[in-house]
CSV table of C-alpha atoms in Angstrom, one decimal:
chain,number,residue,atom,x,y,z
P,231,MET,CA,0.0,0.0,0.0
P,232,SER,CA,1.3,3.4,-0.9
P,233,ARG,CA,2.1,5.7,2.0
P,234,PHE,CA,0.2,8.4,0.3
P,235,ALA,CA,-3.1,6.5,0.1
P,236,PRO,CA,-4.4,7.4,3.5
P,237,VAL,CA,-3.9,11.1,2.7
P,238,ALA,CA,-5.9,10.7,-0.5
P,239,LEU,CA,-8.7,9.0,1.4
P,240,THR,CA,-8.6,11.8,4.0
P,241,VAL,CA,-9.0,14.5,1.4
P,242,ALA,CA,-11.8,12.6,-0.3
P,243,SER,CA,-13.6,12.1,3.0
P,244,ALA,CA,-13.2,15.9,3.7
P,245,LEU,CA,-14.7,16.8,0.4
P,246,LEU,CA,-17.7,14.5,1.1
P,247,VAL,CA,-18.2,16.2,4.4
P,248,LEU,CA,-18.1,19.6,2.8
P,249,THR,CA,-20.6,18.5,0.2
P,250,ALA,CA,-22.9,17.1,2.8
P,251,CYS,CA,-22.8,20.4,4.7
P,252,GLY,CA,-23.6,22.5,1.6
P,253,GLY,CA,-20.0,22.9,0.5
P,254,VAL,CA,-20.5,25.5,-2.2
P,255,GLN,CA,-18.5,28.5,-0.9
P,256,GLY,CA,-20.0,31.9,-1.2
P,257,THR,CA,-18.3,35.1,-2.1
P,258,PRO,CA,-18.8,38.7,-1.0
P,259,GLY,CA,-21.7,40.6,-2.5
P,260,GLY,CA,-19.9,43.7,-3.5
P,261,SER,CA,-19.9,47.3,-2.3
P,262,GLY,CA,-21.9,49.3,-4.8
P,263,VAL,CA,-23.8,48.6,-8.0
P,264,ARG,CA,-21.5,50.7,-10.2
P,265,ASP,CA,-23.9,53.5,-10.7
P,266,PRO,CA,-22.3,55.9,-13.2
P,267,TYR,CA,-22.6,58.8,-10.8
P,268,PHE,CA,-22.7,57.2,-7.4
P,269,PRO,CA,-20.6,54.1,-7.7
P,270,LYS,CA,-20.7,53.3,-3.9
P,271,ALA,CA,-24.5,53.5,-3.8
P,272,GLY,CA,-26.4,50.2,-3.4
P,273,ASN,CA,-24.8,46.8,-3.0
P,274,GLY,CA,-24.4,43.6,-4.9
P,275,GLY,CA,-25.5,40.1,-4.2
P,276,TYR,CA,-29.0,40.5,-2.8
P,277,ASP,CA,-32.3,42.2,-3.3
P,278,VAL,CA,-34.3,43.7,-0.4
P,279,THR,CA,-38.0,42.9,-0.3
P,280,HIS,CA,-39.0,44.6,2.9
P,281,TYR,CA,-37.7,47.1,5.6
P,282,ALA,CA,-39.2,47.1,9.1
P,283,LEU,CA,-37.8,50.1,10.9
P,284,ASP,CA,-38.4,50.7,14.6
P,285,LEU,CA,-37.0,54.1,15.5
P,286,ALA,CA,-37.1,56.5,18.5
P,287,TYR,CA,-36.0,60.1,18.3
P,288,ASP,CA,-35.5,62.8,20.9
P,289,PRO,CA,-35.3,66.3,19.3
P,290,ASP,CA,-33.8,67.8,22.5
P,291,ASP,CA,-30.5,66.0,22.1
P,292,GLY,CA,-30.8,64.9,18.5
P,293,HIS,CA,-30.4,61.3,19.4
P,294,LEU,CA,-31.9,58.5,17.1
P,295,SER,CA,-32.0,54.9,18.1
P,296,GLY,CA,-33.2,52.2,15.7
P,297,THR,CA,-33.6,48.6,14.8
P,298,ALA,CA,-33.8,47.8,11.1
P,299,GLU,CA,-35.1,44.4,10.3
P,300,ILE,CA,-34.5,43.8,6.6
P,301,THR,CA,-35.9,40.9,4.6
P,302,ALA,CA,-33.9,40.1,1.4
P,303,ARG,CA,-33.1,37.4,-1.2
P,304,ALA,CA,-29.6,36.4,-2.1
P,305,ASP,CA,-28.9,36.7,-5.8
P,306,LYS,CA,-25.7,34.6,-5.5
P,307,ASP,CA,-24.0,32.4,-2.9
P,308,LEU,CA,-22.9,34.9,-0.3
P,309,SER,CA,-20.2,34.8,2.3
P,310,ALA,CA,-20.6,38.5,3.1
P,311,PHE,CA,-22.6,41.5,1.9
P,312,ASP,CA,-22.7,45.3,2.4
P,313,LEU,CA,-25.3,47.8,3.5
P,314,ASP,CA,-25.1,51.5,3.1
P,315,LEU,CA,-25.0,53.4,6.4
P,316,GLN,CA,-23.5,56.8,6.9
P,317,GLY,CA,-22.4,57.5,10.5
P,318,MET,CA,-24.4,56.1,13.4
P,319,ASP,CA,-23.0,53.6,15.9
P,320,VAL,CA,-23.8,49.9,15.1
P,321,GLU,CA,-24.4,47.9,18.3
P,322,ARG,CA,-25.5,44.4,17.0
P,323,VAL,CA,-26.1,42.6,13.7
P,324,THR,CA,-27.8,39.3,13.3
P,325,VAL,CA,-28.6,37.2,10.2
P,326,GLU,CA,-31.4,34.6,10.6
P,327,GLY,CA,-31.2,35.1,14.3
P,328,GLU,CA,-27.5,34.2,14.5
P,329,GLN,CA,-25.0,36.9,15.6
P,330,ALA,CA,-23.0,38.1,12.6
P,331,ARG,CA,-19.6,39.7,12.3
P,332,TRP,CA,-19.5,43.1,10.9
P,333,SER,CA,-17.1,46.0,10.1
P,334,ARG,CA,-17.3,49.6,8.9
P,335,ASN,CA,-15.6,51.1,5.8
P,336,GLY,CA,-16.8,54.6,5.2
P,337,GLN,CA,-20.5,54.3,4.3
P,338,GLU,CA,-20.2,50.6,4.0
P,339,LEU,CA,-21.4,48.3,6.7
P,340,VAL,CA,-19.9,44.9,5.8
P,341,VAL,CA,-21.8,41.9,7.3
P,342,ARG,CA,-20.4,38.4,7.5
P,343,PRO,CA,-23.1,36.0,8.4
P,344,HIS,CA,-22.5,32.9,10.6
P,345,ASP,CA,-23.3,30.7,7.7
P,346,ASP,CA,-23.0,31.4,4.0
P,347,LEU,CA,-26.2,32.3,2.2
P,348,ASP,CA,-27.3,30.2,-0.8
P,349,ARG,CA,-28.4,31.8,-4.0
P,350,GLY,CA,-32.2,32.2,-4.0
P,351,GLU,CA,-32.4,32.0,-0.2
P,352,THR,CA,-34.6,34.6,1.6
P,353,PHE,CA,-33.0,35.8,4.8
P,354,ARG,CA,-33.7,38.2,7.6
P,355,LEU,CA,-31.1,40.7,8.8
P,356,THR,CA,-31.4,42.8,11.9
P,357,VAL,CA,-29.2,45.8,12.6
P,358,ARG,CA,-29.4,47.7,16.0
P,359,TYR,CA,-27.9,51.1,15.8
P,360,SER,CA,-28.0,54.6,17.4
P,361,GLY,CA,-26.4,58.0,17.4
P,362,THR,CA,-26.8,61.5,15.9
P,363,PRO,CA,-27.8,61.1,12.3
P,364,GLN,CA,-25.8,63.1,9.8
P,365,THR,CA,-26.8,65.7,7.2
P,366,VAL,CA,-25.4,64.6,3.9
P,367,THR,CA,-24.0,67.2,1.4
P,368,ASP,CA,-24.6,66.3,-2.2
P,369,PRO,CA,-22.0,66.8,-5.0
P,370,ASP,CA,-24.1,69.8,-6.1
P,371,GLY,CA,-23.9,71.4,-2.6
P,372,SER,CA,-27.4,70.7,-1.5
P,373,GLU,CA,-28.2,69.0,1.9
P,374,GLU,CA,-30.2,65.9,2.5
P,375,GLY,CA,-30.2,63.0,4.9
P,376,TRP,CA,-31.3,64.0,8.4
P,377,LEU,CA,-32.2,67.7,8.6
P,378,PRO,CA,-32.9,69.0,12.2
P,379,THR,CA,-35.7,71.5,12.4
P,380,ALA,CA,-36.8,73.9,15.2
P,381,ASP,CA,-39.1,71.3,16.7
P,382,GLY,CA,-38.1,68.0,15.1
P,383,ALA,CA,-36.5,66.8,11.9
P,384,LEU,CA,-37.0,66.1,8.2
P,385,ALA,CA,-35.4,63.1,6.7
P,386,LEU,CA,-35.0,63.3,2.9
P,387,GLY,CA,-33.1,60.9,0.7
P,388,GLU,CA,-32.5,62.0,-2.9
P,389,PRO,CA,-30.1,60.8,-4.1
P,390,THR,CA,-28.2,59.0,-1.2
P,391,GLY,CA,-29.4,60.7,2.0
P,392,SER,CA,-31.5,57.8,3.4
P,393,MET,CA,-28.3,56.0,4.5
P,394,ALA,CA,-28.0,58.7,7.2
P,395,TRP,CA,-31.0,57.3,9.1
P,396,PHE,CA,-31.3,53.6,8.3
P,397,PRO,CA,-29.0,50.9,6.8
P,398,GLY,CA,-30.1,49.5,3.5
P,399,ASN,CA,-29.5,48.9,-0.2
P,400,HIS,CA,-29.7,52.5,-1.1
P,401,HIS,CA,-30.0,52.6,-4.8
P,402,PRO,CA,-33.1,53.2,-6.9
P,403,SER,CA,-32.8,49.8,-8.6
P,404,ASP,CA,-33.7,48.0,-5.4
P,405,LYS,CA,-37.3,48.8,-4.3
P,406,ALA,CA,-39.0,47.3,-1.3
P,407,SER,CA,-42.1,47.6,0.9
P,408,TYR,CA,-41.7,49.4,4.3
P,409,ASP,CA,-43.0,49.4,7.8
P,410,ILE,CA,-41.8,52.5,9.6
P,411,SER,CA,-42.5,52.9,13.3
P,412,VAL,CA,-41.2,56.1,15.1
P,413,THR,CA,-41.5,57.0,18.8
P,414,VAL,CA,-41.4,60.7,19.8
P,415,PRO,CA,-42.6,62.9,22.6
P,416,ASP,CA,-46.3,63.2,22.8
P,417,ASP,CA,-46.5,66.8,21.5
P,418,LEU,CA,-45.1,65.9,18.1
P,419,GLU,CA,-46.4,64.3,15.0
P,420,VAL,CA,-44.6,61.8,12.7
P,421,VAL,CA,-45.5,61.7,9.0
P,422,SER,CA,-44.0,59.1,6.6
P,423,ASN,CA,-44.9,57.2,3.5
P,424,GLY,CA,-47.8,55.0,2.8
P,425,GLU,CA,-50.7,54.8,5.3
P,426,LEU,CA,-50.9,55.3,9.1
P,427,ALA,CA,-51.4,51.8,10.4
P,428,ASP,CA,-51.4,52.5,14.1
P,429,ARG,CA,-50.8,55.2,16.7
P,430,THR,CA,-50.2,54.4,20.4
P,431,SER,CA,-49.2,56.5,23.4
P,432,ASP,CA,-47.6,55.5,26.6
P,433,ASP,CA,-45.7,57.4,29.4
P,434,GLY,CA,-45.4,60.7,27.5
P,435,ARG,CA,-44.4,59.3,24.2
P,436,THR,CA,-46.3,58.3,21.0
P,437,THR,CA,-45.4,55.7,18.4
P,438,PHE,CA,-46.6,56.2,14.9
P,439,HIS,CA,-46.6,53.1,12.6
P,440,TRP,CA,-46.6,53.9,8.8
P,441,ARG,CA,-46.9,51.2,6.2
P,442,ALA,CA,-46.0,51.5,2.5
P,443,ALA,CA,-47.1,48.3,0.9
P,444,GLU,CA,-46.2,49.3,-2.7
P,445,PRO,CA,-42.5,49.0,-3.7
P,446,MET,CA,-40.5,52.1,-2.9
P,447,ALA,CA,-37.0,53.2,-3.6
P,448,SER,CA,-35.2,54.4,-0.5
P,449,HIS,CA,-34.4,57.8,-1.8
P,450,VAL,CA,-38.2,58.7,-1.7
P,451,ALA,CA,-38.6,57.4,1.8
P,452,ALA,CA,-39.3,60.3,4.2
P,453,LEU,CA,-39.9,61.3,7.8
P,454,ALA,CA,-41.3,64.5,9.0
P,455,ILE,CA,-41.2,65.0,12.8
P,456,GLY,CA,-42.6,68.1,14.3
P,457,ASP,CA,-45.7,70.2,15.2
P,458,TYR,CA,-47.8,69.6,12.2
P,459,ASP,CA,-51.5,70.1,11.6
P,460,ILE,CA,-52.9,66.9,10.1
P,461,ARG,CA,-55.8,66.8,7.7
P,462,ARG,CA,-57.5,63.7,6.4
P,463,SER,CA,-59.9,63.6,3.4
P,464,THR,CA,-60.6,61.4,0.4
P,465,VAL,CA,-60.5,62.0,-3.4
P,466,SER,CA,-62.2,60.1,-6.2
P,467,ALA,CA,-59.6,58.2,-8.2
P,468,ALA,CA,-59.7,55.4,-10.8
P,469,GLY,CA,-60.1,52.1,-9.0
P,470,ASN,CA,-60.4,53.8,-5.6
P,471,SER,CA,-63.5,56.0,-5.2
P,472,LYS,CA,-62.2,57.1,-1.8
P,473,LEU,CA,-58.4,57.5,-2.2
P,474,PRO,CA,-57.1,58.7,1.2
P,475,VAL,CA,-55.5,62.1,1.3
P,476,TYR,CA,-53.3,62.9,4.3
P,477,THR,CA,-51.7,66.3,4.5
P,478,ALA,CA,-49.4,67.6,7.2
P,479,VAL,CA,-48.8,71.4,7.4
P,480,THR,CA,-46.6,73.2,9.9
P,481,PRO,CA,-48.7,75.9,11.6
P,482,GLY,CA,-46.6,78.7,10.1
P,483,GLN,CA,-47.5,77.7,6.6
P,484,ASP,CA,-51.2,76.9,7.2
P,485,GLU,CA,-52.7,80.0,5.7
P,486,ALA,CA,-50.3,80.3,2.8
P,487,SER,CA,-50.8,76.6,1.7
P,488,ARG,CA,-54.6,76.3,2.2
P,489,ASP,CA,-55.7,77.3,-1.3
P,490,VAL,CA,-53.1,75.4,-3.2
P,491,LEU,CA,-53.6,72.2,-1.2
P,492,ALA,CA,-57.3,72.5,-1.9
P,493,GLU,CA,-56.4,72.0,-5.6
P,494,LEU,CA,-54.9,68.5,-4.9
P,495,PRO,CA,-58.1,66.6,-5.7
P,496,GLU,CA,-58.4,68.4,-9.0
P,497,ILE,CA,-54.7,67.7,-9.8
P,498,ILE,CA,-55.0,64.0,-9.1
P,499,GLU,CA,-58.1,63.8,-11.3
P,500,TRP,CA,-56.4,65.7,-14.1
P,501,ALA,CA,-53.2,63.6,-13.8
P,502,GLU,CA,-55.2,60.3,-14.0
P,503,THR,CA,-56.8,61.6,-17.3
P,504,ASN,CA,-53.3,62.2,-18.7
P,505,PHE,CA,-51.1,59.5,-17.1
P,506,GLY,CA,-53.5,56.7,-16.1
P,507,PRO,CA,-54.6,55.4,-12.7
P,508,TYR,CA,-52.9,56.8,-9.6
P,509,PRO,CA,-50.3,54.2,-8.7
P,510,PHE,CA,-50.5,54.2,-4.9
P,511,ALA,CA,-53.0,53.6,-2.1
P,512,SER,CA,-52.9,57.2,-0.7
P,513,THR,CA,-51.8,60.7,-1.5
P,514,GLY,CA,-51.2,64.0,0.2
P,515,ALA,CA,-48.4,66.5,1.0
P,516,ILE,CA,-46.1,67.6,3.8
P,517,VAL,CA,-45.6,71.3,4.1
P,518,ALA,CA,-42.6,72.1,6.4
P,519,GLU,CA,-41.3,75.5,7.3
P,520,GLU,CA,-39.4,77.6,4.8
P,521,GLY,CA,-35.7,76.8,5.4
P,522,ASP,CA,-36.3,73.3,6.8
P,523,ALA,CA,-35.0,72.1,3.4
P,524,ALA,CA,-33.7,73.9,0.3
P,525,TYR,CA,-35.9,72.1,-2.2
P,526,ALA,CA,-39.2,70.2,-2.7
P,527,LEU,CA,-39.0,66.4,-3.0
P,528,GLU,CA,-41.3,63.8,-4.6
P,529,THR,CA,-41.3,61.6,-1.5
P,530,GLN,CA,-43.7,58.6,-2.2
P,531,ASN,CA,-47.4,59.2,-1.5
P,532,ARG,CA,-46.9,62.7,-0.2
P,533,PRO,CA,-44.2,65.1,-1.4
P,534,VAL,CA,-42.4,67.4,0.9
P,535,PHE,CA,-42.4,71.2,0.4
P,536,PRO,CA,-40.3,73.7,2.4
P,537,GLY,CA,-43.0,76.3,2.6
P,538,ALA,CA,-46.2,76.6,0.7
P,539,PRO,CA,-45.9,75.4,-2.9
P,540,ASP,CA,-47.5,77.1,-5.9
P,541,THR,CA,-49.7,75.1,-8.2
P,542,ASP,CA,-47.1,74.3,-10.7
P,543,LEU,CA,-44.8,72.9,-8.1
P,544,LEU,CA,-47.6,70.8,-6.6
P,545,VAL,CA,-48.4,69.5,-10.1
P,546,HIS,CA,-44.7,68.6,-10.7
P,547,GLU,CA,-44.2,66.7,-7.5
P,548,LEU,CA,-47.5,64.8,-7.8
P,549,ALA,CA,-46.7,63.8,-11.4
P,550,HIS,CA,-43.6,62.2,-9.9
P,551,GLN,CA,-45.8,59.7,-8.2
P,552,TRP,CA,-46.2,58.2,-11.7
P,553,PHE,CA,-42.8,59.1,-13.1
P,554,GLY,CA,-40.0,58.5,-10.6
P,555,ASN,CA,-41.8,56.8,-7.8
P,556,SER,CA,-43.9,54.1,-9.5
P,557,VAL,CA,-41.7,54.0,-12.6
P,558,THR,CA,-38.3,54.4,-11.1
P,559,PRO,CA,-35.0,54.8,-12.9
P,560,LYS,CA,-32.5,51.9,-13.0
P,561,SER,CA,-29.6,54.3,-12.4
P,562,TRP,CA,-29.1,58.0,-11.7
P,563,ARG,CA,-28.1,58.5,-15.3
P,564,ASP,CA,-31.8,58.1,-16.2
P,565,MET,CA,-33.0,60.9,-13.9
P,566,TRP,CA,-34.3,62.8,-16.9
P,567,LEU,CA,-37.1,60.2,-17.1
P,568,ASN,CA,-38.3,61.5,-13.7
P,569,GLU,CA,-37.7,65.2,-14.2
P,570,GLY,CA,-38.5,65.5,-17.9
P,571,PHE,CA,-42.0,64.0,-17.4
P,572,ALA,CA,-42.7,66.0,-14.2
P,573,THR,CA,-41.7,69.2,-15.9
P,574,TYR,CA,-43.7,68.4,-19.0
P,575,ALA,CA,-46.7,67.8,-16.6
P,576,GLU,CA,-46.4,71.5,-15.6
P,577,TRP,CA,-46.5,72.4,-19.3
P,578,LEU,CA,-49.6,70.3,-19.8
P,579,TRP,CA,-51.3,71.7,-16.8
P,580,GLU,CA,-50.7,75.3,-18.0
P,581,GLU,CA,-52.0,74.3,-21.5
P,582,ASP,CA,-55.2,72.8,-20.0
P,583,HIS,CA,-55.8,75.7,-17.6
P,584,GLY,CA,-55.7,78.8,-19.8
P,585,GLY,CA,-51.9,79.3,-19.8
P,586,ASP,CA,-49.4,78.9,-22.6
P,587,SER,CA,-49.6,75.8,-24.7
P,588,ALA,CA,-46.9,73.2,-24.4
P,589,GLN,CA,-45.7,74.3,-27.9
P,590,GLU,CA,-45.5,77.9,-26.8
P,591,THR,CA,-43.5,76.9,-23.7
P,592,PHE,CA,-41.2,74.8,-25.9
P,593,ASP,CA,-40.7,77.6,-28.4
P,594,ALA,CA,-39.9,80.1,-25.7
P,595,LEU,CA,-37.3,77.8,-24.3
P,596,TYR,CA,-35.7,77.2,-27.7
P,597,ASP,CA,-35.7,80.9,-28.6
P,598,HIS,CA,-34.8,82.4,-25.3
P,599,GLY,CA,-33.9,79.6,-22.9
P,600,GLU,CA,-30.4,80.9,-22.4
P,601,ASP,CA,-31.9,84.0,-20.8
P,602,ASP,CA,-33.5,82.2,-17.9
P,603,HIS,CA,-31.6,78.9,-18.0
P,604,GLU,CA,-28.1,79.7,-19.0
P,605,ASP,CA,-26.9,76.1,-18.8
P,606,LEU,CA,-29.9,74.7,-20.8
P,607,TRP,CA,-27.7,73.5,-23.7
P,608,SER,CA,-24.6,72.6,-21.6
P,609,PHE,CA,-25.2,68.8,-21.9
P,610,PRO,CA,-27.9,66.4,-23.2
P,611,PRO,CA,-30.6,65.2,-20.8
P,612,ALA,CA,-29.5,61.5,-20.9
P,613,LYS,CA,-25.8,62.3,-20.3
P,614,PRO,CA,-25.2,64.6,-17.3
P,615,THR,CA,-21.6,65.5,-17.0
P,616,SER,CA,-21.2,64.4,-13.4
P,617,ALA,CA,-23.1,63.7,-10.2
P,618,ALA,CA,-23.1,67.4,-9.4
P,619,HIS,CA,-25.3,68.1,-12.5
P,620,ILE,CA,-28.0,65.4,-12.4
P,621,SER,CA,-30.5,68.1,-11.2
P,622,ASP,CA,-29.5,70.8,-13.6
P,623,ASN,CA,-31.7,72.4,-16.2
P,624,PRO,CA,-30.9,70.1,-19.1
P,625,VAL,CA,-32.4,67.2,-17.1
P,626,TYR,CA,-35.6,69.1,-16.3
P,627,GLN,CA,-36.3,71.6,-19.1
P,628,ARG,CA,-34.5,69.9,-22.0
P,629,GLY,CA,-35.9,66.6,-20.7
P,630,ALA,CA,-39.4,68.0,-21.1
P,631,MET,CA,-38.4,69.2,-24.6
P,632,VAL,CA,-37.6,65.6,-25.5
P,633,ILE,CA,-41.1,64.6,-24.3
P,634,HIS,CA,-42.6,67.3,-26.4
P,635,LYS,CA,-40.6,66.3,-29.5
P,636,ILE,CA,-42.1,62.8,-29.1
P,637,ARG,CA,-45.6,64.4,-29.0
P,638,GLN,CA,-44.8,66.4,-32.1
P,639,THR,CA,-43.7,63.3,-33.9
P,640,VAL,CA,-46.6,61.0,-33.1
P,641,GLY,CA,-49.5,63.3,-32.5
P,642,ASP,CA,-51.7,63.6,-29.4
P,643,ASP,CA,-53.6,60.3,-29.6
P,644,THR,CA,-50.5,58.1,-29.9
P,645,PHE,CA,-48.6,60.3,-27.5
P,646,TYR,CA,-51.1,59.8,-24.6
P,647,ASP,CA,-51.2,56.1,-25.5
P,648,ILE,CA,-47.4,56.0,-25.0
P,649,VAL,CA,-47.4,58.0,-21.8
P,650,GLN,CA,-50.2,56.0,-20.2
P,651,GLY,CA,-48.9,52.7,-21.5
P,652,TRP,CA,-45.4,53.4,-20.2
P,653,ALA,CA,-46.7,54.2,-16.7
P,654,ALA,CA,-48.9,51.1,-16.7
P,655,ASP,CA,-46.4,48.6,-18.2
P,656,HIS,CA,-43.6,49.6,-15.8
P,657,ARG,CA,-45.8,50.3,-12.7
P,658,HIS,CA,-43.9,49.8,-9.5
P,659,GLY,CA,-40.8,48.7,-11.5
P,660,ASN,CA,-37.6,50.1,-12.8
P,661,ALA,CA,-36.7,51.3,-16.3
P,662,ASP,CA,-33.9,53.1,-18.1
P,663,THR,CA,-33.5,55.3,-21.1
P,664,GLY,CA,-33.0,52.4,-23.5
P,665,ASP,CA,-36.2,50.8,-22.2
P,666,PHE,CA,-38.1,54.1,-22.9
P,667,THR,CA,-36.8,54.7,-26.4
P,668,ALA,CA,-37.5,51.1,-27.4
P,669,TYR,CA,-41.0,51.4,-26.0
P,670,VAL,CA,-41.7,54.6,-27.9
P,671,GLU,CA,-40.5,53.1,-31.2
P,672,GLU,CA,-42.5,49.9,-30.6
P,673,LYS,CA,-45.7,52.0,-30.0
P,674,ALA,CA,-45.1,54.2,-33.1
P,675,PRO,CA,-43.3,51.9,-35.5
P,676,ASP,CA,-44.1,54.0,-38.6
P,677,GLU,CA,-42.4,57.2,-37.2
P,678,GLU,CA,-38.8,58.3,-37.4
P,679,PHE,CA,-37.2,59.2,-34.1
P,680,THR,CA,-33.5,59.4,-35.1
P,681,SER,CA,-33.4,63.2,-34.7
P,682,VAL,CA,-35.3,63.1,-31.4
P,683,TRP,CA,-32.8,60.7,-29.9
P,684,GLU,CA,-29.6,62.0,-31.6
P,685,ASP,CA,-30.2,65.7,-31.4
P,686,TRP,CA,-32.4,66.2,-28.4
P,687,LEU,CA,-31.8,63.3,-26.0
P,688,TYR,CA,-28.1,62.5,-26.6
P,689,GLY,CA,-26.8,65.3,-28.7
P,690,ASP,CA,-24.4,68.0,-27.5
P,691,GLY,CA,-25.3,71.7,-27.7
P,692,LYS,CA,-28.5,73.3,-29.0
P,693,PRO,CA,-30.2,71.4,-31.9
P,694,ASP,CA,-30.2,73.3,-35.1
P,695,HIS,CA,-34.0,73.1,-35.6
P,696,PRO,CA,-36.8,73.2,-33.1
């Protein structure tokens, strides 16, 4: 007998044992999904299906404590995976009830479960954390994340700020349902996404439980904590004759916002006529104080406004419920699909309510756009030059001009078929610019779109002909 035979038998036996124990070895999931503008945003290897957040906030000292229970599905065999979390102190991490090892690397929370996760496996991850949540400064200089206010806080997330207040897969390509419970002192209100499922008080503190059942990207998750006046009503909508309307208005903006918020039912009815059925189970608005944030945001179900909006701004943010929130971009390169449609909604509203026609608005921009929007032709809508410019005028105004060029090309009947079909076919999903151009060409196969795409959507500089 060879002296090496026993070694061979030992190796073979070890392989059998490994195989019997599920011997396929996982690999790390990856930090980031290689977004062209935010390469560290999101994470590879898994898909989140649900977030259950249990938070407590004390405005006096700015302290937030939280437990995030995340349900996800492994897209590959995983030995480790990342979550996005900016700041905050992590106290404990478990995967499937087993304590997991973890480490921090900038905004990455790297989790190493006790046992590898198999591809296709659904698992539950729990992260307990606390601290003072950070305000995040975007590449364009604007602030998001956790924004302290005089009596509470605003939490806004576009594009990456949600990682300041809960760990997650913070990229628009990974949408999930949410349960968000927040405990605050009794004299404060908490408003979030979806519908208010429960409200309980005990020992001077109140817990608000909000539930968003429809898929939601984390950048349109929101929290508003403060002294808000709450109003509940309903509006007639397709498929839901009593669509709940939930508005929260800070007392200082009550009078200034009353008339414009009264237009919300009419705007929803008008938008359904143009874009198809409203895609969520409730609607509304949050009106914070001027200065609480530097911009309005299309947070899902109820957009946030720093001060009373005008009608055009309310139309814009409500249009995002279809374009941006229900149909969500696959990457931040596709942001023009959000903003171009929402801006064009403003044009259509003006056209239908005694203002300039969309054609007149388009012509004025083409002829004099440099006067009011000096950067209008600085880059094409589908190719922002950097992360600092994804919210610049070419994405909004020139994006709307692309939508109008499609309308010019196909005529009104086919145009509205395209708009409503796009919103319906991609409802609660993700899509990119290539998906959109292919959809338009499929719905209008006899039309020529070369100039629309090459000159208006992707072309540099001002097109030669309007």
